[in-house]
Amino acid sequence: MSTVETSKNLTPSAAAKLRRTAWYRTERFTRLWAMIALGVLLALMTGEQGNTRDIFFSIEHTFTGPGLWICLALTVGLWALREFVAAPIKGGVAKAKSAAQSTTWNGPVGGLVARFQTDRRLRLGALAVVLILVLVIPSGLTRTWQTVLVDQIAIFALLAIGLNVVIGWAGLLDLGFFAFFAVGAYSTAYWTGRLPVEPPVVLNNFWVIPVAVVTCLICGLLLGAPTLRLRGDYLAIVTLGFHEIIYLVAKNADGLTGGPQGARLIPDFSIDFAGIEYKWSIKPLPYWYLLVFFIVLVIFLFARLEHSRVGRAWTAIREDEIAAAANGVDTVRFKLMAFAIGASTSGVAGVIFTSKYGYINPEVFPLLQSILILAYVIFGGMGSIPGVLIGTALLVWLPEALKDWVDPSDRYMYLGALLVVMMIYRPQGVWPSRRRQRELKMAEEGIGDADAMTEPAGGRI
């Protein structure tokens, strides 16, 4: 699409600015330079390893071997496919959709879409079909993929749903969210009597879940209370510090957490009620069904919360905290609620994970996991519960799918490359919320004060 054609869809001031821009600084070629840089970086990071005898060994082999050209062909080819094939198709679809909306379109497809949007029973039926598939399909998978579903996808889905409350709905950048998962895990070890400190009463794992949730709520309040005046980068640094505090306490407080040895022989979930006895074993499927139950419960509660007065207050704070406070929103209370409620899902995830493995130590909770959860939320679509679930499933599945063909040290490089491409071409995520999609469109057109626009560190002056 030429510069003149692109300018037709912009405001007059934005179109005039675009016409004055040199061809090599247009959005299309800016994306090309970004994809070329990504190809070079990918080739360097996945090429030959360096050695102590020749410090330029890795660079020389990368730029003289075929790996560089393969990576460049992939990234530039993807750019060409997106710009010259996918973009015209997308434009045609958008025009057809606009034409269909401006006229009376009573075709089968249009009728089905309209009915799906208005008929609540149809939507509930579709959700029921999806839930049945989620429960049935795992039984046909191999034991390895069943384990991946439980230990990674389902656990991280619970964590991502909680982080979505903090960062997607309330707009609070939290880079230490995995610390709450550690709190839930050590709560399980404590209340089942597996830490050096004896609990007042030993609880069944099911009873530990509400206790762990309350503990994570309190920790969320303790994190949120001293950071209420911070925004953006400063808030992110404080949350990183919170994660490191939890990690170092778990590692060094031998008399409290067991230190580097952690906790062992944590019991499994079990039921003994009204003559019904059942004990979860090491098999992954029973834990999968348990996790699906809690994920569905959390989604139901959080979806109701999103459309409540609390959810609207979070949206106001995320879009403009000063304007929200000026219009009577109690920003202090609602930000504390976001930290606390978002952390609550970590308590459930921590209890289930710890009970399944029966063992934890501080090295289970590295800082990298907090960054990965944030990537899952952004990749799927901030503020969108379906997007968060899809983003988590895709980004957890990719490294596992590549493990037979890609060196373990390079596996996350491909994940990083996918994230870069995603941010260039679809920054709103795989399944964005309607509000976030609208904000990014406004930011591209220079209209209003969209949340997607860049804000200086520390807020506006």
Tab-separated table of C-alpha atoms in Angstrom:
chain	number	residue	atom	x	y	z
A	1	MET	CA	0.000	0.000	0.000
A	2	SER	CA	1.487	3.368	-0.993
A	3	THR	CA	1.912	6.367	1.282
A	4	VAL	CA	-0.898	8.220	-0.488
A	5	GLU	CA	-3.302	5.272	-0.088
A	6	THR	CA	-2.394	4.888	3.571
A	7	SER	CA	-2.940	8.593	4.256
A	8	LYS	CA	-6.594	8.327	3.182
A	9	ASN	CA	-7.414	6.436	6.368
A	10	LEU	CA	-5.737	8.953	8.703
A	11	THR	CA	-6.648	12.316	10.137
A	12	PRO	CA	-5.510	15.351	8.046
A	13	SER	CA	-2.616	16.196	10.375
A	14	ALA	CA	-1.408	12.590	10.504
A	15	ALA	CA	-1.720	12.259	6.725
A	16	ALA	CA	0.315	15.427	6.154
A	17	LYS	CA	3.022	14.181	8.494
A	18	LEU	CA	3.102	10.843	6.679
A	19	ARG	CA	3.545	12.547	3.294
A	20	ARG	CA	6.573	14.438	4.630
A	21	THR	CA	8.196	11.217	5.880
A	22	ALA	CA	11.014	9.729	3.776
A	23	TRP	CA	10.206	6.394	2.145
A	24	TYR	CA	12.752	4.519	4.249
A	25	ARG	CA	11.143	5.815	7.447
A	26	THR	CA	7.600	4.748	6.639
A	27	GLU	CA	5.926	2.112	8.771
A	28	ARG	CA	6.397	-0.590	6.143
A	29	PHE	CA	10.164	-0.157	5.889
A	30	THR	CA	10.527	0.410	9.621
A	31	ARG	CA	9.068	-3.053	10.051
A	32	LEU	CA	11.520	-4.358	7.432
A	33	TRP	CA	14.522	-2.980	9.346
A	34	ALA	CA	13.157	-4.524	12.521
A	35	MET	CA	12.767	-7.924	10.851
A	36	ILE	CA	16.304	-7.735	9.389
A	37	ALA	CA	17.689	-6.912	12.845
A	38	LEU	CA	15.707	-9.828	14.266
A	39	GLY	CA	17.169	-12.174	11.621
A	40	VAL	CA	20.745	-11.096	12.407
A	41	LEU	CA	20.187	-11.428	16.164
A	42	LEU	CA	18.591	-14.834	15.740
A	43	ALA	CA	21.521	-16.024	13.629
A	44	LEU	CA	24.037	-14.787	16.203
A	45	MET	CA	22.275	-16.380	19.149
A	46	THR	CA	21.657	-19.741	17.482
A	47	GLY	CA	24.983	-19.990	15.639
A	48	GLU	CA	28.328	-21.427	16.675
A	49	GLN	CA	29.336	-21.070	20.289
A	50	GLY	CA	32.380	-18.963	21.108
A	51	ASN	CA	35.640	-20.169	22.661
A	52	THR	CA	38.404	-18.694	24.778
A	53	ARG	CA	41.076	-18.941	22.076
A	54	ASP	CA	39.312	-16.727	19.522
A	55	ILE	CA	36.858	-14.154	20.833
A	56	PHE	CA	35.496	-13.505	17.320
A	57	PHE	CA	35.030	-17.181	16.474
A	58	SER	CA	31.253	-17.110	16.887
A	59	ILE	CA	30.755	-13.888	14.908
A	60	GLU	CA	32.992	-15.015	12.028
A	61	HIS	CA	31.235	-18.352	11.645
A	62	THR	CA	27.814	-16.745	11.907
A	63	PHE	CA	28.419	-14.138	9.190
A	64	THR	CA	30.251	-16.510	6.841
A	65	GLY	CA	27.993	-19.534	7.204
A	66	PRO	CA	24.558	-20.295	5.786
A	67	GLY	CA	22.765	-19.762	9.097
A	68	LEU	CA	22.646	-15.968	8.677
A	69	TRP	CA	21.050	-16.187	5.237
A	70	ILE	CA	18.545	-18.763	6.412
A	71	CYS	CA	17.456	-16.540	9.296
A	72	LEU	CA	17.286	-13.468	7.061
A	73	ALA	CA	15.288	-15.386	4.468
A	74	LEU	CA	12.816	-16.417	7.153
A	75	THR	CA	12.359	-12.970	8.684
A	76	VAL	CA	12.358	-10.988	5.415
A	77	GLY	CA	10.110	-13.595	3.793
A	78	LEU	CA	7.694	-13.249	6.695
A	79	TRP	CA	7.771	-9.462	6.247
A	80	ALA	CA	7.043	-9.748	2.510
A	81	LEU	CA	4.249	-12.253	3.102
A	82	ARG	CA	2.640	-9.995	5.700
A	83	GLU	CA	3.013	-6.742	3.729
A	84	PHE	CA	2.204	-7.858	0.187
A	85	VAL	CA	-0.088	-10.867	0.657
A	86	ALA	CA	-1.769	-10.774	4.060
A	87	ALA	CA	-2.297	-6.989	4.229
A	88	PRO	CA	-4.341	-6.733	0.967
A	89	ILE	CA	-6.421	-9.737	2.017
A	90	LYS	CA	-7.044	-8.177	5.420
A	91	GLY	CA	-8.032	-4.894	3.779
A	92	GLY	CA	-10.485	-6.670	1.481
A	93	VAL	CA	-12.044	-8.522	4.385
A	94	ALA	CA	-12.389	-5.281	6.352
A	95	LYS	CA	-14.089	-3.565	3.405
A	96	ALA	CA	-16.447	-6.497	2.923
A	97	LYS	CA	-17.283	-6.479	6.618
A	98	SER	CA	-17.909	-2.732	6.544
A	99	ALA	CA	-20.136	-3.095	3.493
A	100	ALA	CA	-22.040	-5.911	5.156
A	101	GLN	CA	-22.600	-3.841	8.269
A	102	SER	CA	-23.813	-0.851	6.294
A	103	THR	CA	-26.462	-2.877	4.457
A	104	THR	CA	-29.048	-5.425	5.440
A	105	TRP	CA	-27.097	-8.708	5.269
A	106	ASN	CA	-29.308	-11.648	6.014
A	107	GLY	CA	-27.104	-14.417	4.688
A	108	PRO	CA	-26.456	-17.614	6.653
A	109	VAL	CA	-23.095	-16.431	7.959
A	110	GLY	CA	-24.337	-13.000	8.950
A	111	GLY	CA	-27.409	-14.466	10.590
A	112	LEU	CA	-25.348	-16.941	12.580
A	113	VAL	CA	-22.930	-14.238	13.774
A	114	ALA	CA	-25.769	-11.936	14.773
A	115	ARG	CA	-27.552	-14.712	16.615
A	116	PHE	CA	-24.372	-15.763	18.412
A	117	GLN	CA	-23.857	-12.187	19.608
A	118	THR	CA	-27.390	-11.812	20.912
A	119	ASP	CA	-28.379	-15.314	22.019
A	120	ARG	CA	-26.894	-16.103	25.428
A	121	ARG	CA	-27.957	-19.749	25.226
A	122	LEU	CA	-25.990	-20.232	22.013
A	123	ARG	CA	-22.857	-18.821	23.622
A	124	LEU	CA	-23.284	-21.035	26.673
A	125	GLY	CA	-23.708	-24.041	24.378
A	126	ALA	CA	-20.474	-23.214	22.578
A	127	LEU	CA	-18.652	-22.885	25.901
A	128	ALA	CA	-20.074	-26.257	27.005
A	129	VAL	CA	-18.734	-27.896	23.822
A	130	VAL	CA	-15.293	-26.366	24.432
A	131	LEU	CA	-15.323	-27.587	28.050
A	132	ILE	CA	-16.253	-31.122	26.981
A	133	LEU	CA	-13.398	-31.161	24.466
A	134	VAL	CA	-10.988	-29.916	27.139
A	135	LEU	CA	-12.011	-32.779	29.414
A	136	VAL	CA	-12.068	-35.523	26.768
A	137	ILE	CA	-9.101	-34.809	24.462
A	138	PRO	CA	-6.303	-35.145	27.112
A	139	SER	CA	-7.204	-38.797	27.715
A	140	GLY	CA	-6.030	-39.585	24.176
A	141	LEU	CA	-2.658	-37.863	24.543
A	142	THR	CA	0.617	-39.463	25.519
A	143	ARG	CA	1.762	-39.413	29.142
A	144	THR	CA	4.375	-36.768	28.269
A	145	TRP	CA	1.856	-34.314	26.866
A	146	GLN	CA	-0.545	-34.989	29.717
A	147	THR	CA	2.235	-33.980	32.092
A	148	VAL	CA	2.871	-30.810	30.054
A	149	LEU	CA	-0.838	-29.972	30.237
A	150	VAL	CA	-0.868	-30.225	34.022
A	151	ASP	CA	2.572	-29.036	35.113
A	152	GLN	CA	2.896	-26.140	32.686
A	153	ILE	CA	-0.156	-25.157	30.668
A	154	ALA	CA	-2.845	-25.456	33.366
A	155	ILE	CA	-0.678	-24.130	36.209
A	156	PHE	CA	0.538	-21.160	34.158
A	157	ALA	CA	-2.993	-20.521	32.880
A	158	LEU	CA	-4.138	-19.978	36.479
A	159	LEU	CA	-1.212	-17.643	37.106
A	160	ALA	CA	-1.770	-15.733	33.856
A	161	ILE	CA	-5.456	-15.187	34.667
A	162	GLY	CA	-4.414	-13.628	37.972
A	163	LEU	CA	-1.739	-11.434	36.380
A	164	ASN	CA	-4.280	-10.324	33.775
A	165	VAL	CA	-6.253	-8.675	36.585
A	166	VAL	CA	-3.211	-6.673	37.669
A	167	ILE	CA	-1.716	-5.706	34.340
A	168	GLY	CA	-4.562	-6.165	31.859
A	169	TRP	CA	-7.464	-4.633	33.789
A	170	ALA	CA	-5.831	-2.326	36.339
A	171	GLY	CA	-2.750	-1.407	34.266
A	172	LEU	CA	-0.225	-2.092	37.062
A	173	LEU	CA	3.069	-3.481	35.763
A	174	ASP	CA	4.008	-6.432	37.988
A	175	LEU	CA	7.267	-8.266	37.194
A	176	GLY	CA	7.408	-10.317	40.374
A	177	PHE	CA	4.108	-12.143	40.158
A	178	PHE	CA	5.669	-15.608	40.479
A	179	ALA	CA	6.539	-14.782	44.098
A	180	PHE	CA	2.875	-15.300	45.018
A	181	PHE	CA	3.111	-18.786	43.557
A	182	ALA	CA	5.990	-19.450	45.963
A	183	VAL	CA	3.850	-18.163	48.835
A	184	GLY	CA	1.098	-20.624	47.901
A	185	ALA	CA	3.586	-23.484	47.615
A	186	TYR	CA	5.217	-22.847	50.996
A	187	SER	CA	1.775	-22.393	52.570
A	188	THR	CA	1.014	-25.937	51.444
A	189	ALA	CA	4.237	-27.254	52.954
A	190	TYR	CA	3.538	-25.447	56.234
A	191	TRP	CA	-0.098	-26.493	56.735
A	192	THR	CA	0.680	-30.115	55.864
A	193	GLY	CA	3.434	-30.199	58.502
A	194	ARG	CA	6.445	-30.487	56.189
A	195	LEU	CA	8.414	-27.423	57.299
A	196	PRO	CA	10.645	-27.007	60.378
A	197	VAL	CA	7.924	-24.814	61.947
A	198	GLU	CA	4.995	-26.894	63.173
A	199	PRO	CA	1.496	-25.638	62.248
A	200	PRO	CA	-1.232	-25.347	64.919
A	201	VAL	CA	-3.191	-28.022	63.024
A	202	VAL	CA	-2.372	-30.223	60.024
A	203	LEU	CA	-4.849	-29.679	57.193
A	204	ASN	CA	-5.976	-31.705	54.224
A	205	ASN	CA	-4.759	-30.258	50.923
A	206	PHE	CA	-8.267	-29.157	49.954
A	207	TRP	CA	-8.534	-27.136	53.167
A	208	VAL	CA	-5.111	-25.632	52.465
A	209	ILE	CA	-6.438	-24.017	49.259
A	210	PRO	CA	-8.603	-21.313	50.949
A	211	VAL	CA	-5.857	-20.705	53.522
A	212	ALA	CA	-3.263	-20.273	50.750
A	213	VAL	CA	-5.603	-17.960	48.843
A	214	VAL	CA	-6.040	-15.758	51.920
A	215	THR	CA	-2.268	-15.772	52.491
A	216	CYS	CA	-1.658	-14.632	48.901
A	217	LEU	CA	-4.339	-11.954	49.308
A	218	ILE	CA	-2.517	-10.611	52.349
A	219	CYS	CA	0.816	-10.675	50.508
A	220	GLY	CA	-0.813	-8.810	47.627
A	221	LEU	CA	-1.942	-6.132	50.061
A	222	LEU	CA	1.535	-5.960	51.608
A	223	LEU	CA	3.043	-5.474	48.133
A	224	GLY	CA	0.435	-2.957	47.014
A	225	ALA	CA	0.286	-0.760	50.124
A	226	PRO	CA	3.797	0.768	49.919
A	227	THR	CA	3.764	1.045	46.110
A	228	LEU	CA	0.523	2.930	45.517
A	229	ARG	CA	2.258	6.124	44.429
A	230	LEU	CA	4.518	4.357	41.957
A	231	ARG	CA	3.779	3.808	38.268
A	232	GLY	CA	5.348	2.279	35.208
A	233	ASP	CA	9.029	1.380	35.473
A	234	TYR	CA	9.283	2.238	39.166
A	235	LEU	CA	6.451	-0.106	40.085
A	236	ALA	CA	8.068	-2.844	37.983
A	237	ILE	CA	11.359	-2.451	39.884
A	238	VAL	CA	9.592	-2.699	43.250
A	239	THR	CA	7.771	-5.881	42.219
A	240	LEU	CA	11.078	-7.367	41.060
A	241	GLY	CA	12.450	-6.602	44.502
A	242	PHE	CA	9.449	-8.299	46.095
A	243	HIS	CA	10.176	-11.468	44.133
A	244	GLU	CA	13.822	-11.420	45.211
A	245	ILE	CA	12.838	-10.922	48.854
A	246	ILE	CA	10.555	-13.960	48.770
A	247	TYR	CA	13.214	-16.022	46.981
A	248	LEU	CA	16.009	-15.075	49.413
A	249	VAL	CA	13.842	-15.668	52.481
A	250	ALA	CA	12.918	-19.113	51.149
A	251	LYS	CA	16.591	-19.872	50.469
A	252	ASN	CA	18.192	-18.552	53.648
A	253	ALA	CA	15.606	-18.979	56.403
A	254	ASP	CA	16.574	-22.574	57.209
A	255	GLY	CA	14.574	-22.694	60.430
A	256	LEU	CA	11.427	-21.431	58.713
A	257	THR	CA	11.379	-22.689	55.107
A	258	GLY	CA	13.935	-25.486	55.190
A	259	GLY	CA	16.477	-23.386	53.280
A	260	PRO	CA	17.973	-24.802	50.080
A	261	GLN	CA	16.676	-28.261	50.976
A	262	GLY	CA	13.078	-27.063	50.796
A	263	ALA	CA	10.220	-29.335	51.877
A	264	ARG	CA	9.756	-33.016	51.080
A	265	LEU	CA	7.060	-35.691	51.323
A	266	ILE	CA	4.184	-33.265	50.889
A	267	PRO	CA	1.004	-35.386	50.749
A	268	ASP	CA	-1.259	-35.723	47.715
A	269	PHE	CA	-4.839	-34.557	47.511
A	270	SER	CA	-7.281	-36.993	49.051
A	271	ILE	CA	-11.003	-37.262	49.782
A	272	ASP	CA	-12.539	-39.210	52.646
A	273	PHE	CA	-16.112	-38.042	53.086
A	274	ALA	CA	-19.442	-39.864	53.494
A	275	GLY	CA	-17.929	-43.189	52.559
A	276	ILE	CA	-16.184	-41.798	49.455
A	277	GLU	CA	-12.447	-42.334	49.481
A	278	TYR	CA	-10.122	-41.242	46.708
A	279	LYS	CA	-6.464	-40.253	46.632
A	280	TRP	CA	-4.744	-38.442	43.799
A	281	SER	CA	-1.642	-40.247	42.583
A	282	ILE	CA	1.254	-39.200	40.402
A	283	LYS	CA	-0.878	-39.690	37.273
A	284	PRO	CA	-1.477	-36.334	35.568
A	285	LEU	CA	-5.106	-36.700	34.413
A	286	PRO	CA	-6.753	-36.463	37.881
A	287	TYR	CA	-4.807	-33.252	38.492
A	288	TRP	CA	-5.842	-31.999	35.041
A	289	TYR	CA	-9.535	-32.375	35.923
A	290	LEU	CA	-8.937	-30.660	39.261
A	291	LEU	CA	-7.158	-27.758	37.576
A	292	VAL	CA	-9.861	-27.412	34.921
A	293	PHE	CA	-12.454	-27.138	37.688
A	294	PHE	CA	-10.568	-24.295	39.383
A	295	ILE	CA	-9.807	-22.544	36.072
A	296	VAL	CA	-13.494	-22.574	35.112
A	297	LEU	CA	-14.456	-21.324	38.589
A	298	VAL	CA	-11.898	-18.501	38.471
A	299	ILE	CA	-12.931	-17.488	34.939
A	300	PHE	CA	-16.593	-17.347	35.978
A	301	LEU	CA	-15.845	-15.204	39.038
A	302	PHE	CA	-13.389	-12.905	37.262
A	303	ALA	CA	-15.693	-12.431	34.252
A	304	ARG	CA	-18.428	-11.288	36.621
A	305	LEU	CA	-15.909	-9.026	38.342
A	306	GLU	CA	-14.753	-7.458	35.065
A	307	HIS	CA	-18.238	-6.158	34.270
A	308	SER	CA	-18.951	-5.003	37.795
A	309	ARG	CA	-18.325	-1.629	39.402
A	310	VAL	CA	-14.885	-2.857	40.478
A	311	GLY	CA	-13.934	-3.827	36.916
A	312	ARG	CA	-15.036	-0.456	35.556
A	313	ALA	CA	-12.990	1.282	38.262
A	314	TRP	CA	-9.913	-0.724	37.238
A	315	THR	CA	-10.466	0.288	33.620
A	316	ALA	CA	-10.674	3.949	34.600
A	317	ILE	CA	-7.441	3.681	36.607
A	318	ARG	CA	-5.645	1.941	33.762
A	319	GLU	CA	-6.661	4.513	31.168
A	320	ASP	CA	-6.013	7.622	33.289
A	321	GLU	CA	-5.500	7.376	37.029
A	322	ILE	CA	-5.586	11.140	37.594
A	323	ALA	CA	-8.875	11.528	35.744
A	324	ALA	CA	-10.304	8.535	37.611
A	325	ALA	CA	-9.389	10.065	40.985
A	326	ALA	CA	-10.838	13.416	39.913
A	327	ASN	CA	-14.134	11.695	39.117
A	328	GLY	CA	-14.429	10.094	42.541
A	329	VAL	CA	-12.787	6.692	42.036
A	330	ASP	CA	-10.992	5.548	45.186
A	331	THR	CA	-7.766	4.631	43.389
A	332	VAL	CA	-5.993	3.474	46.543
A	333	ARG	CA	-8.646	0.926	47.423
A	334	PHE	CA	-9.122	-0.406	43.913
A	335	LYS	CA	-5.388	-0.748	43.230
A	336	LEU	CA	-5.011	-2.711	46.468
A	337	MET	CA	-7.913	-4.907	45.378
A	338	ALA	CA	-6.222	-5.546	42.025
A	339	PHE	CA	-2.987	-6.695	43.686
A	340	ALA	CA	-4.826	-8.876	46.191
A	341	ILE	CA	-7.373	-10.466	43.834
A	342	GLY	CA	-4.771	-11.060	41.127
A	343	ALA	CA	-2.525	-12.835	43.631
A	344	SER	CA	-5.326	-15.144	44.787
A	345	THR	CA	-5.058	-17.520	41.812
A	346	SER	CA	-1.402	-18.092	42.669
A	347	GLY	CA	-2.466	-19.658	45.954
A	348	VAL	CA	-4.565	-22.276	44.160
A	349	ALA	CA	-1.832	-22.974	41.617
A	350	GLY	CA	0.839	-23.246	44.325
A	351	VAL	CA	-1.160	-25.768	46.365
A	352	ILE	CA	-1.922	-28.021	43.396
A	353	PHE	CA	1.616	-27.898	41.999
A	354	THR	CA	3.223	-28.639	45.361
A	355	SER	CA	0.810	-31.467	46.140
A	356	LYS	CA	1.455	-33.130	42.796
A	357	TYR	CA	5.236	-33.066	43.078
A	358	GLY	CA	5.485	-33.575	46.827
A	359	TYR	CA	8.676	-31.527	46.926
A	360	ILE	CA	9.673	-27.852	46.593
A	361	ASN	CA	12.809	-25.798	47.064
A	362	PRO	CA	13.681	-22.141	46.297
A	363	GLU	CA	15.108	-22.981	42.864
A	364	VAL	CA	11.608	-23.881	41.657
A	365	PHE	CA	10.728	-20.159	41.716
A	366	PRO	CA	13.234	-18.282	39.505
A	367	LEU	CA	12.651	-14.739	38.310
A	368	LEU	CA	12.469	-15.953	34.696
A	369	GLN	CA	9.065	-17.486	35.403
A	370	SER	CA	7.618	-14.067	36.284
A	371	ILE	CA	8.838	-12.712	32.950
A	372	LEU	CA	7.361	-15.681	31.092
A	373	ILE	CA	3.940	-15.212	32.701
A	374	LEU	CA	3.996	-11.559	31.646
A	375	ALA	CA	4.875	-12.647	28.098
A	376	TYR	CA	1.947	-15.077	28.062
A	377	VAL	CA	-0.484	-12.317	29.040
A	378	ILE	CA	0.830	-9.811	26.483
A	379	PHE	CA	1.064	-12.395	23.708
A	380	GLY	CA	-2.484	-13.622	24.247
A	381	GLY	CA	-4.012	-10.185	24.713
A	382	MET	CA	-4.022	-8.038	27.847
A	383	GLY	CA	-7.457	-7.746	29.367
A	384	SER	CA	-8.857	-10.741	27.483
A	385	ILE	CA	-9.423	-13.980	29.404
A	386	PRO	CA	-9.675	-16.152	26.229
A	387	GLY	CA	-6.548	-14.445	24.903
A	388	VAL	CA	-4.615	-15.144	28.091
A	389	LEU	CA	-5.536	-18.841	27.930
A	390	ILE	CA	-4.601	-19.114	24.230
A	391	GLY	CA	-1.332	-17.215	24.717
A	392	THR	CA	-0.323	-19.439	27.622
A	393	ALA	CA	-1.131	-22.628	25.721
A	394	LEU	CA	0.764	-21.555	22.583
A	395	LEU	CA	3.898	-20.256	24.290
A	396	VAL	CA	4.130	-23.263	26.619
A	397	TRP	CA	3.535	-25.690	23.747
A	398	LEU	CA	6.183	-24.160	21.435
A	399	PRO	CA	9.347	-24.957	23.488
A	400	GLU	CA	8.055	-28.469	24.128
A	401	ALA	CA	7.335	-29.009	20.428
A	402	LEU	CA	10.833	-27.799	19.496
A	403	LYS	CA	12.751	-29.894	22.010
A	404	ASP	CA	13.385	-32.785	19.575
A	405	TRP	CA	14.768	-30.531	16.830
A	406	VAL	CA	16.305	-27.533	18.602
A	407	ASP	CA	19.173	-27.374	21.057
A	408	PRO	CA	17.852	-26.711	24.594
A	409	SER	CA	19.962	-23.554	24.890
A	410	ASP	CA	18.366	-22.135	21.710
A	411	ARG	CA	14.783	-23.124	22.431
A	412	TYR	CA	13.750	-19.879	24.078
A	413	MET	CA	15.419	-17.845	21.316
A	414	TYR	CA	12.695	-18.977	18.941
A	415	LEU	CA	10.123	-18.101	21.553
A	416	GLY	CA	11.657	-14.629	21.829
A	417	ALA	CA	11.665	-14.233	18.047
A	418	LEU	CA	7.970	-15.101	17.944
A	419	LEU	CA	7.266	-12.467	20.594
A	420	VAL	CA	9.176	-9.821	18.609
A	421	VAL	CA	7.238	-10.624	15.425
A	422	MET	CA	3.997	-10.545	17.389
A	423	MET	CA	4.730	-7.121	18.845
A	424	ILE	CA	5.592	-5.737	15.403
A	425	TYR	CA	2.500	-6.965	13.590
A	426	ARG	CA	-0.124	-7.604	16.262
A	427	PRO	CA	0.700	-5.733	19.485
A	428	GLN	CA	-2.859	-6.189	20.771
A	429	GLY	CA	-2.288	-9.970	21.099
A	430	VAL	CA	-3.736	-13.133	19.605
A	431	TRP	CA	-7.225	-12.593	21.031
A	432	PRO	CA	-7.371	-8.962	22.184
A	433	SER	CA	-10.069	-7.383	24.265
A	434	ARG	CA	-12.258	-4.974	22.337
A	435	ARG	CA	-11.160	-2.086	24.515
A	436	ARG	CA	-7.463	-2.753	23.983
A	437	GLN	CA	-7.970	-3.134	20.225
A	438	ARG	CA	-9.765	0.200	20.085
A	439	GLU	CA	-7.027	1.937	22.086
A	440	LEU	CA	-4.259	0.701	19.785
A	441	LYS	CA	-6.216	1.835	16.736
A	442	MET	CA	-6.648	5.273	18.275
A	443	ALA	CA	-2.945	5.423	19.062
A	444	GLU	CA	-2.014	4.574	15.456
A	445	GLU	CA	-4.304	7.319	14.150
A	446	GLY	CA	-3.144	9.881	16.716
A	447	ILE	CA	-6.629	10.325	18.157
A	448	GLY	CA	-7.142	11.127	21.826
A	449	ASP	CA	-4.993	9.969	24.705
A	450	ALA	CA	-5.110	6.222	24.139
A	451	ASP	CA	-3.546	3.946	26.726
A	452	ALA	CA	-1.453	2.343	23.983
A	453	MET	CA	0.535	5.561	23.512
A	454	THR	CA	3.922	5.827	25.122
A	455	GLU	CA	3.951	7.388	28.555
A	456	PRO	CA	7.142	8.750	30.162
A	457	ALA	CA	8.564	6.777	33.038
A	458	GLY	CA	6.993	7.960	36.256
A	459	GLY	CA	3.846	9.253	34.563
A	460	ARG	CA	2.975	12.468	32.788
A	461	ILE	CA	4.108	15.815	34.081
